[in-house]
Coordinates of C-alpha atoms and ligand atoms in Angstrom, one line a residue:
X254 CA 85.3 49.2 146.9
X255 CA 87.0 47.2 144.4
X256 CA 89.4 49.0 142.0
X257 CA 87.8 49.1 138.5
X258 CA 89.3 46.4 136.4
X259 CA 91.0 47.5 133.4
X260 CA 89.6 45.8 130.4
X261 CA 91.8 45.6 127.1
X262 CA 89.6 46.5 124.3
X263 CA 90.0 45.5 120.7
X264 CA 89.2 48.2 118.1
X265 CA 89.4 48.3 114.2
X266 CA 91.8 51.1 114.0
X267 CA 95.4 51.6 114.6
X268 CA 96.5 53.4 117.9
X269 CA 97.1 57.0 117.4
X270 CA 101.1 56.7 117.6
X271 CA 101.1 53.8 114.9
X272 CA 98.8 56.5 112.8
X273 CA 101.5 59.1 113.5
X274 CA 104.3 56.9 112.4
X275 CA 102.5 56.0 109.0
X276 CA 101.6 59.7 108.2
X277 CA 105.2 60.6 108.8
X278 CA 106.6 58.0 106.9
X279 CA 104.5 58.8 103.9
X280 CA 105.5 62.6 103.9
X281 CA 109.1 61.1 103.9
X282 CA 108.6 59.2 100.9
X283 CA 107.3 61.9 99.1
X284 CA 110.0 64.3 100.1
X285 CA 107.7 66.2 102.1
X286 CA 108.9 65.6 105.7
X287 CA 109.7 68.9 107.3
X288 CA 112.2 69.6 110.4
X289 CA 112.9 72.7 112.2
X290 CA 116.1 73.9 111.3
X291 CA 117.9 77.1 113.0
X292 CA 119.4 79.7 110.8
X293 CA 123.0 79.0 109.5
X294 CA 124.9 80.6 106.9
X295 CA 124.5 83.9 104.6
X296 CA 120.7 84.8 104.9
X297 CA 119.3 84.5 101.4
X298 CA 115.8 83.4 102.5
X299 CA 114.5 85.1 105.7
X300 CA 111.7 87.5 105.6
X301 CA 113.9 90.5 107.1
X302 CA 114.0 92.5 104.1
X303 CA 115.3 95.7 105.7
X304 CA 117.6 94.2 108.4
X305 CA 115.5 95.7 111.0
X306 CA 115.3 92.3 113.0
X307 CA 119.0 92.9 114.0
X308 CA 118.7 96.5 114.3
X309 CA 120.0 98.5 117.4
X310 CA 117.4 101.4 117.5
X311 CA 114.7 98.4 117.9
X312 CA 116.5 96.5 120.4
X313 CA 117.1 99.6 122.4
X314 CA 113.6 100.5 122.5
X315 CA 112.7 97.3 123.9
X316 CA 115.4 97.1 126.3
X317 CA 114.7 101.0 127.5
X318 CA 111.0 100.2 128.0
X319 CA 111.9 97.0 130.0
X320 CA 114.3 99.2 132.4
X321 CA 111.7 101.9 132.7
X322 CA 109.5 99.2 134.5
X323 CA 107.1 98.0 131.9
X324 CA 105.5 94.5 132.6
X325 CA 107.4 91.7 130.8
X326 CA 103.8 89.8 130.2
X327 CA 100.7 91.4 129.3
X328 CA 98.7 89.2 131.8
X329 CA 95.3 88.7 129.9
X330 CA 93.4 89.2 126.8
X331 CA 93.3 93.0 125.7
X332 CA 89.6 93.2 126.4
X333 CA 90.6 92.1 130.0
X334 CA 93.9 93.1 131.6
X335 CA 96.0 92.6 128.6
X336 CA 95.4 96.3 127.3
X337 CA 98.3 99.0 127.5
X338 CA 97.8 102.8 126.6
X339 CA 101.3 102.4 124.4
X340 CA 99.6 99.7 122.4
X341 CA 96.9 102.3 121.4
X342 CA 99.4 105.0 120.7
X343 CA 101.1 102.6 118.2
X344 CA 98.1 101.5 116.6
X345 CA 97.1 105.2 115.9
X346 CA 100.6 105.9 114.7
X347 CA 100.4 102.9 112.3
X348 CA 96.9 104.1 111.0
X349 CA 98.3 107.7 110.6
X350 CA 101.0 106.4 108.7
X351 CA 98.8 104.3 106.5
X352 CA 96.6 107.3 106.1
X353 CA 93.7 105.4 107.5
X354 CA 91.1 106.1 110.3
X355 CA 92.2 103.2 112.8
X356 CA 94.4 100.1 113.0
X357 CA 94.2 97.0 115.3
X358 CA 97.3 94.9 116.3
X359 CA 96.9 91.3 116.4
X360 CA 99.7 88.8 117.8
X361 CA 100.5 87.2 114.5
X362 CA 99.5 87.8 110.8
X363 CA 98.0 84.3 110.6
X364 CA 95.7 85.6 113.8
X365 CA 95.0 88.9 111.9
X366 CA 93.9 87.2 108.7
X367 CA 91.6 84.8 110.5
X368 CA 90.0 87.4 112.6
X369 CA 89.6 89.7 109.9
X370 CA 88.3 87.2 107.4
X371 CA 85.9 85.5 109.8
X372 CA 84.4 88.8 111.1
X373 CA 83.9 90.9 108.3
X374 CA 82.6 88.5 105.8
X375 CA 79.4 87.1 106.7
X376 CA 78.0 83.7 106.2
X377 CA 76.4 83.3 102.8
X378 CA 78.5 86.2 101.3
X379 CA 80.4 85.5 98.3
X380 CA 84.2 85.7 98.3
X381 CA 86.7 85.9 95.4
X382 CA 90.0 84.5 96.2
X383 CA 93.2 84.4 94.1
X384 CA 94.4 80.5 93.8
X385 CA 97.8 81.5 95.3
X386 CA 96.4 83.4 98.5
X387 CA 98.1 82.7 101.8
X388 CA 96.9 79.8 104.0
X389 CA 95.8 82.4 106.6
X390 CA 93.2 84.0 104.2
X391 CA 92.2 80.8 103.0
X392 CA 91.6 79.4 106.6
X393 CA 89.8 82.6 107.7
X394 CA 87.7 82.5 104.6
X395 CA 86.6 78.9 105.3
X396 CA 85.8 79.9 108.8
X397 CA 83.7 82.7 107.3
X398 CA 81.2 80.2 105.8
X399 CA 80.8 82.4 102.7
X400 CA 80.4 80.9 99.3
X401 CA 83.9 80.8 97.6
X402 CA 84.9 81.4 94.0
X403 CA 88.5 80.5 93.5
X404 CA 90.1 82.4 90.4
X405 CA 93.4 81.8 88.7
X406 CA 96.4 83.8 89.9
X407 CA 96.1 87.5 89.2
X408 CA 93.3 87.0 86.7
X409 CA 91.2 90.2 86.7
X410 CA 89.1 88.8 83.9
X411 CA 87.9 85.8 86.0
X412 CA 87.5 88.0 88.8
X413 CA 85.2 90.2 87.0
X414 CA 83.3 87.0 85.8
X415 CA 83.1 85.8 89.2
X416 CA 81.5 89.2 90.5
X417 CA 79.1 89.2 87.4
X418 CA 78.0 85.7 87.8
X419 CA 77.3 85.4 91.3
X420 CA 74.9 87.1 93.7
X421 CA 76.3 89.5 96.5
X422 CA 77.4 90.7 98.7
X423 CA 80.8 90.2 97.3
X424 CA 84.3 90.4 98.9
X425 CA 87.7 90.5 96.8
X426 CA 90.5 88.8 98.7
X427 CA 94.1 89.4 97.6
X428 CA 97.5 89.7 98.6
X429 CA 99.5 92.9 97.0
X430 CA 102.6 91.1 96.3
X431 CA 102.6 87.2 96.4
X432 CA 104.7 85.9 99.1
X433 CA 105.9 82.7 97.2
X434 CA 106.1 84.1 93.5
X435 CA 106.9 87.6 94.4
X436 CA 104.6 88.9 91.6
X437 CA 102.4 91.8 92.2
X438 CA 98.4 91.6 92.1
X439 CA 96.4 93.7 89.7
X440 CA 95.1 95.9 92.7
X441 CA 94.0 99.1 90.5
X442 CA 91.7 96.7 88.4
X443 CA 90.4 94.9 91.6
X444 CA 89.7 98.4 93.0
X445 CA 87.8 99.3 90.1
X446 CA 86.0 96.1 89.7
X447 CA 85.1 96.5 93.6
X448 CA 83.5 99.9 93.0
X449 CA 81.4 98.6 89.7
X450 CA 80.0 95.4 91.4
X451 CA 79.9 97.0 95.1
X452 CA 82.5 94.4 96.4
X453 CA 84.5 94.9 99.5
X454 CA 88.4 94.7 98.8
X455 CA 90.8 93.0 101.5
X456 CA 94.4 93.4 100.7
X457 CA 97.3 91.6 102.7
X458 CA 100.2 93.6 102.4
X459 CA 102.3 91.3 104.1
X460 CA 105.5 91.3 101.6
X461 CA 105.1 94.7 100.5
X462 CA 105.1 96.7 103.9
X463 CA 108.2 98.4 104.3
X464 CA 109.0 98.4 100.5
X465 CA 106.4 100.2 98.6
X466 CA 104.9 103.7 98.9
X467 CA 106.1 106.9 99.5
X468 CA 107.1 106.1 103.3
X469 CA 107.1 102.4 102.9
X470 CA 103.6 101.8 103.6
X471 CA 102.7 99.2 101.0
X472 CA 101.4 99.0 97.7
X473 CA 98.0 100.5 98.4
X474 CA 99.6 103.6 99.6
X475 CA 101.9 103.4 96.8
X476 CA 98.7 103.2 94.2
X477 CA 96.8 106.0 96.4
X478 CA 94.1 103.4 97.0
X479 CA 93.5 103.6 100.8
X480 CA 89.9 105.0 100.4
X481 CA 89.3 101.9 97.7
X482 CA 89.9 99.1 100.4
X483 CA 87.8 98.0 103.2
X484 CA 91.1 96.9 104.9
X485 CA 94.8 96.2 104.8
X486 CA 96.5 93.5 106.7
X487 CA 100.4 94.4 107.6
X488 CA 102.5 91.8 109.2
X489 CA 105.3 93.0 111.4
X490 CA 107.4 90.1 111.5
X491 CA 108.8 90.6 107.7
X492 CA 110.5 94.0 106.8
X493 CA 109.3 95.6 110.2
X494 CA 111.8 92.9 112.0
X495 CA 109.3 92.0 114.8
X496 CA 106.0 90.2 115.1
X497 CA 102.4 90.5 114.9
X498 CA 100.2 92.5 112.4
X499 CA 98.1 95.5 112.0
X500 CA 94.8 95.4 110.4
X501 CA 94.1 99.1 109.3
X502 CA 90.5 100.7 108.0
X503 CA 87.8 102.6 109.4
X504 CA 87.0 103.1 113.0
X505 CA 84.2 101.0 112.7
X506 CA 86.3 98.1 111.1
X507 CA 88.3 98.0 114.2
X508 CA 85.6 98.3 116.6
X509 CA 83.8 95.0 114.7
X510 CA 87.1 93.5 115.1
X511 CA 87.4 94.2 118.8
X512 CA 84.0 92.7 119.3
X513 CA 84.0 89.8 116.9
X514 CA 87.4 88.6 116.0
X515 CA 87.9 85.6 117.9
X516 CA 91.6 85.2 117.1
X517 CA 91.6 88.7 118.9
X518 CA 89.4 88.3 121.9
X519 CA 90.3 84.8 122.8
X520 CA 94.2 85.3 123.0
X521 CA 96.7 87.0 125.5
X522 CA 97.5 90.2 124.5
X523 CA 101.1 90.9 122.9
X524 CA 104.1 91.6 125.2
X525 CA 104.0 95.1 126.2
X526 CA 107.8 95.7 124.9
X527 CA 106.5 95.1 121.5
X528 CA 104.7 98.7 121.4
X529 CA 107.9 100.7 121.8
X530 CA 109.7 98.5 119.3
X531 CA 106.9 98.8 116.7
X532 CA 107.2 102.5 117.1
X533 CA 110.9 102.4 116.5
X534 CA 110.5 100.2 113.5
X535 CA 107.6 102.6 111.6
X536 CA 110.3 105.4 112.3
X537 CA 113.1 103.5 111.0
X538 CA 111.2 102.4 107.6
X539 CA 109.5 106.2 107.1
X540 CA 112.9 107.9 107.2
X541 CA 115.2 105.7 105.1
X542 CA 114.1 105.5 101.4
X543 CA 117.6 104.4 100.4
X544 CA 117.1 101.4 102.7
X545 CA 113.8 100.4 101.3
X546 CA 114.8 100.6 97.9
X547 CA 117.9 98.2 98.4
X548 CA 116.4 94.9 98.7
X549 CA 114.2 95.3 95.5
X550 CA 117.6 96.6 93.5
X551 CA 119.3 93.6 94.8
X552 CA 116.8 91.3 93.8
X553 CA 116.7 92.7 90.4
X554 CA 120.5 92.1 90.2
X555 CA 120.0 88.4 91.3
X556 CA 117.1 88.0 88.7
X557 CA 119.4 89.4 85.9
X558 CA 122.2 87.1 86.9
X559 CA 120.1 84.0 86.7
X560 CA 118.5 85.0 83.4
X561 CA 121.9 85.7 81.8
X562 CA 122.6 82.3 83.1
X563 CA 120.0 80.5 81.3
X564 CA 117.4 80.3 84.0
X565 CA 113.7 81.4 83.7
X566 CA 113.0 83.6 87.1
X567 CA 110.0 86.0 87.5
X568 CA 109.0 87.9 91.0
X569 CA 109.3 91.2 92.3
X570 CA 110.0 93.2 95.4
X571 CA 112.8 91.3 97.2
X572 CA 111.7 87.8 96.5
X573 CA 113.2 85.6 93.7
X574 CA 111.6 82.4 93.0
X575 CA 113.7 79.7 91.4
X576 CA 111.1 77.0 90.3
X577 CA 112.5 73.6 90.4
X578 CA 109.8 71.1 89.9
X579 CA 109.7 68.1 92.3
X580 CA 110.2 68.3 96.1
X581 CA 113.1 66.0 96.0
X582 CA 115.1 68.0 93.4
X583 CA 114.3 71.2 95.3
X584 CA 115.6 69.7 98.3
X585 CA 118.9 68.4 96.9
X586 CA 119.4 71.9 95.3
X587 CA 118.7 73.6 98.9
X588 CA 121.1 71.1 100.4
X589 CA 123.8 71.8 97.9
X590 CA 123.5 75.5 98.5
X591 CA 123.7 75.1 102.3
X592 CA 126.9 73.2 101.9
X593 CA 128.2 76.1 100.3
X594 CA 127.3 78.3 103.4
X595 CA 123.8 79.9 102.2
X596 CA 120.9 79.6 104.6
X597 CA 118.4 78.7 102.1
X598 CA 115.3 76.5 102.1
X599 CA 113.4 74.4 99.9
X600 CA 109.7 75.5 99.5
X601 CA 107.3 72.2 98.9
X602 CA 103.7 71.7 98.7
X603 CA 101.3 72.4 99.9
X604 CA 103.0 76.1 100.5
X605 CA 103.2 76.0 96.9
X606 CA 101.2 74.1 94.1
X607 CA 102.3 70.4 93.4
X608 CA 105.3 70.3 90.6
X609 CA 106.5 73.7 91.6
X610 CA 108.8 73.1 94.6
X611 CA 111.3 75.8 94.7
X612 CA 114.0 77.7 96.3
X613 CA 112.5 81.3 97.4
X614 CA 115.4 83.5 97.5
X615 CA 115.0 86.8 99.2
X616 CA 117.4 89.7 98.9
X617 CA 117.7 91.4 102.2
X618 CA 119.5 94.8 102.9
X619 CA 122.7 93.0 104.6
X620 CA 123.6 91.5 101.1
X621 CA 126.2 93.1 99.0
X622 CA 126.7 92.9 95.1
X623 CA 129.5 90.4 95.7
X624 CA 127.1 88.3 97.6
X625 CA 124.4 88.2 94.9
X626 CA 126.9 87.7 92.1
X627 CA 128.4 84.3 94.2
X628 CA 125.0 83.0 95.1
X629 CA 123.9 83.5 91.3
X630 CA 126.9 81.6 90.1
X631 CA 126.8 78.9 92.9
X632 CA 123.0 78.3 92.0
X633 CA 124.0 77.9 88.2
X634 CA 126.9 75.8 88.8
X635 CA 124.7 73.2 91.1
X636 CA 122.2 73.1 88.5
X637 CA 124.5 72.2 85.8
X638 CA 126.3 69.5 88.2
X639 CA 122.9 67.9 88.9
Ligands
LIG996 C1 101.0 86.7 102.8 C2 101.2 86.5 104.0 N1 100.0 86.7 105.0 C3 100.3 86.4 106.3 C4 101.2 85.8 106.9 C5 100.9 85.5 108.1 O1 101.8 86.0 108.9 P1 102.4 85.7 110.4 O2 104.0 85.1 110.1 O3 102.8 87.0 111.0 O4 101.7 84.7 111.1 C6 102.4 85.6 106.0 C7 103.4 84.8 106.7 O5 103.9 83.9 106.3 C8 102.2 85.8 104.8 O6 103.3 85.6 103.8

């Protein structure tokens, strides 16, 4: 048989590589090109709020579980061979800490939000979402095929209007402490509105877990609203120093997620060593109120120093956003700070809205007063010289 002849075809569109190159060029022109950069310098930007990513107690828990013979890999999805008793035990411990009936661990916060939104919200339901909600919440809501109202950031008045003027069933989706602005959502008033209009309240506690609440559980526990929420999401890659995320709520909610959350079902189970490490992280947070307070106090000190120097900065928790405007300006200031020995990155659209590129400073527990004062004075100095 003759080999098939390759016939070069002519198309009206450019080849994939040409299209990639032109898209990358356009990102570069707008100062939106991103490159991967390993940490270097004094950490003033990571989410390791409590320093637990470098904590001996947690690494020891991992190492001792490996030497005790725990498998390295989980070998399958949790509904198949990826399930482990240790994981279920840490989910029970997490639920008990949060004073909820049950918890389910996902491999990442992104997967947790995707799975939660797309399985509890049904097609045709009505969702009200804050304009600054995290991409994982937005993507999960899109997957649910619900009707969507987007309200201005933290606006409970618009929240009520959206509830009043749309047909249910309704869902309110919010972060408890916003990741890029550090401001606090009015979850008490959302809880009140949820009751009044029969809405389900879903709260992403990514940046509040470990810092707020009587044992560091988050803002929902701090406000004693556990019974008013349908679910909370607690990422473990931030204050907990590890990776993954717990969704907490009722036993039925957990069963629904196990049965219907595609990001849970169709993904390999987490590494077994994470279970003892997560347990160690929960204990480290529960038993150390002074450690939980420190990042918040340091952030206040940094805010005060910057405001004294004439800047307008808001934020809450351990997050201090310094809004700079254009992406090119934010890049230039971040680079100048990197040259002075700080690990700080410019945060640009689409992570934040157009015209609000910024430095997102984080005051982790490893920083001293002198670090904070020097950082503030370096920022003010760089801004003056530009
Ligand atoms: C508010 C919020 N939710 C969810 C996530 C996703 O968490 P993870 O990094 O574990 O995927 C993040 C992380 O950036 C976040 O800031």
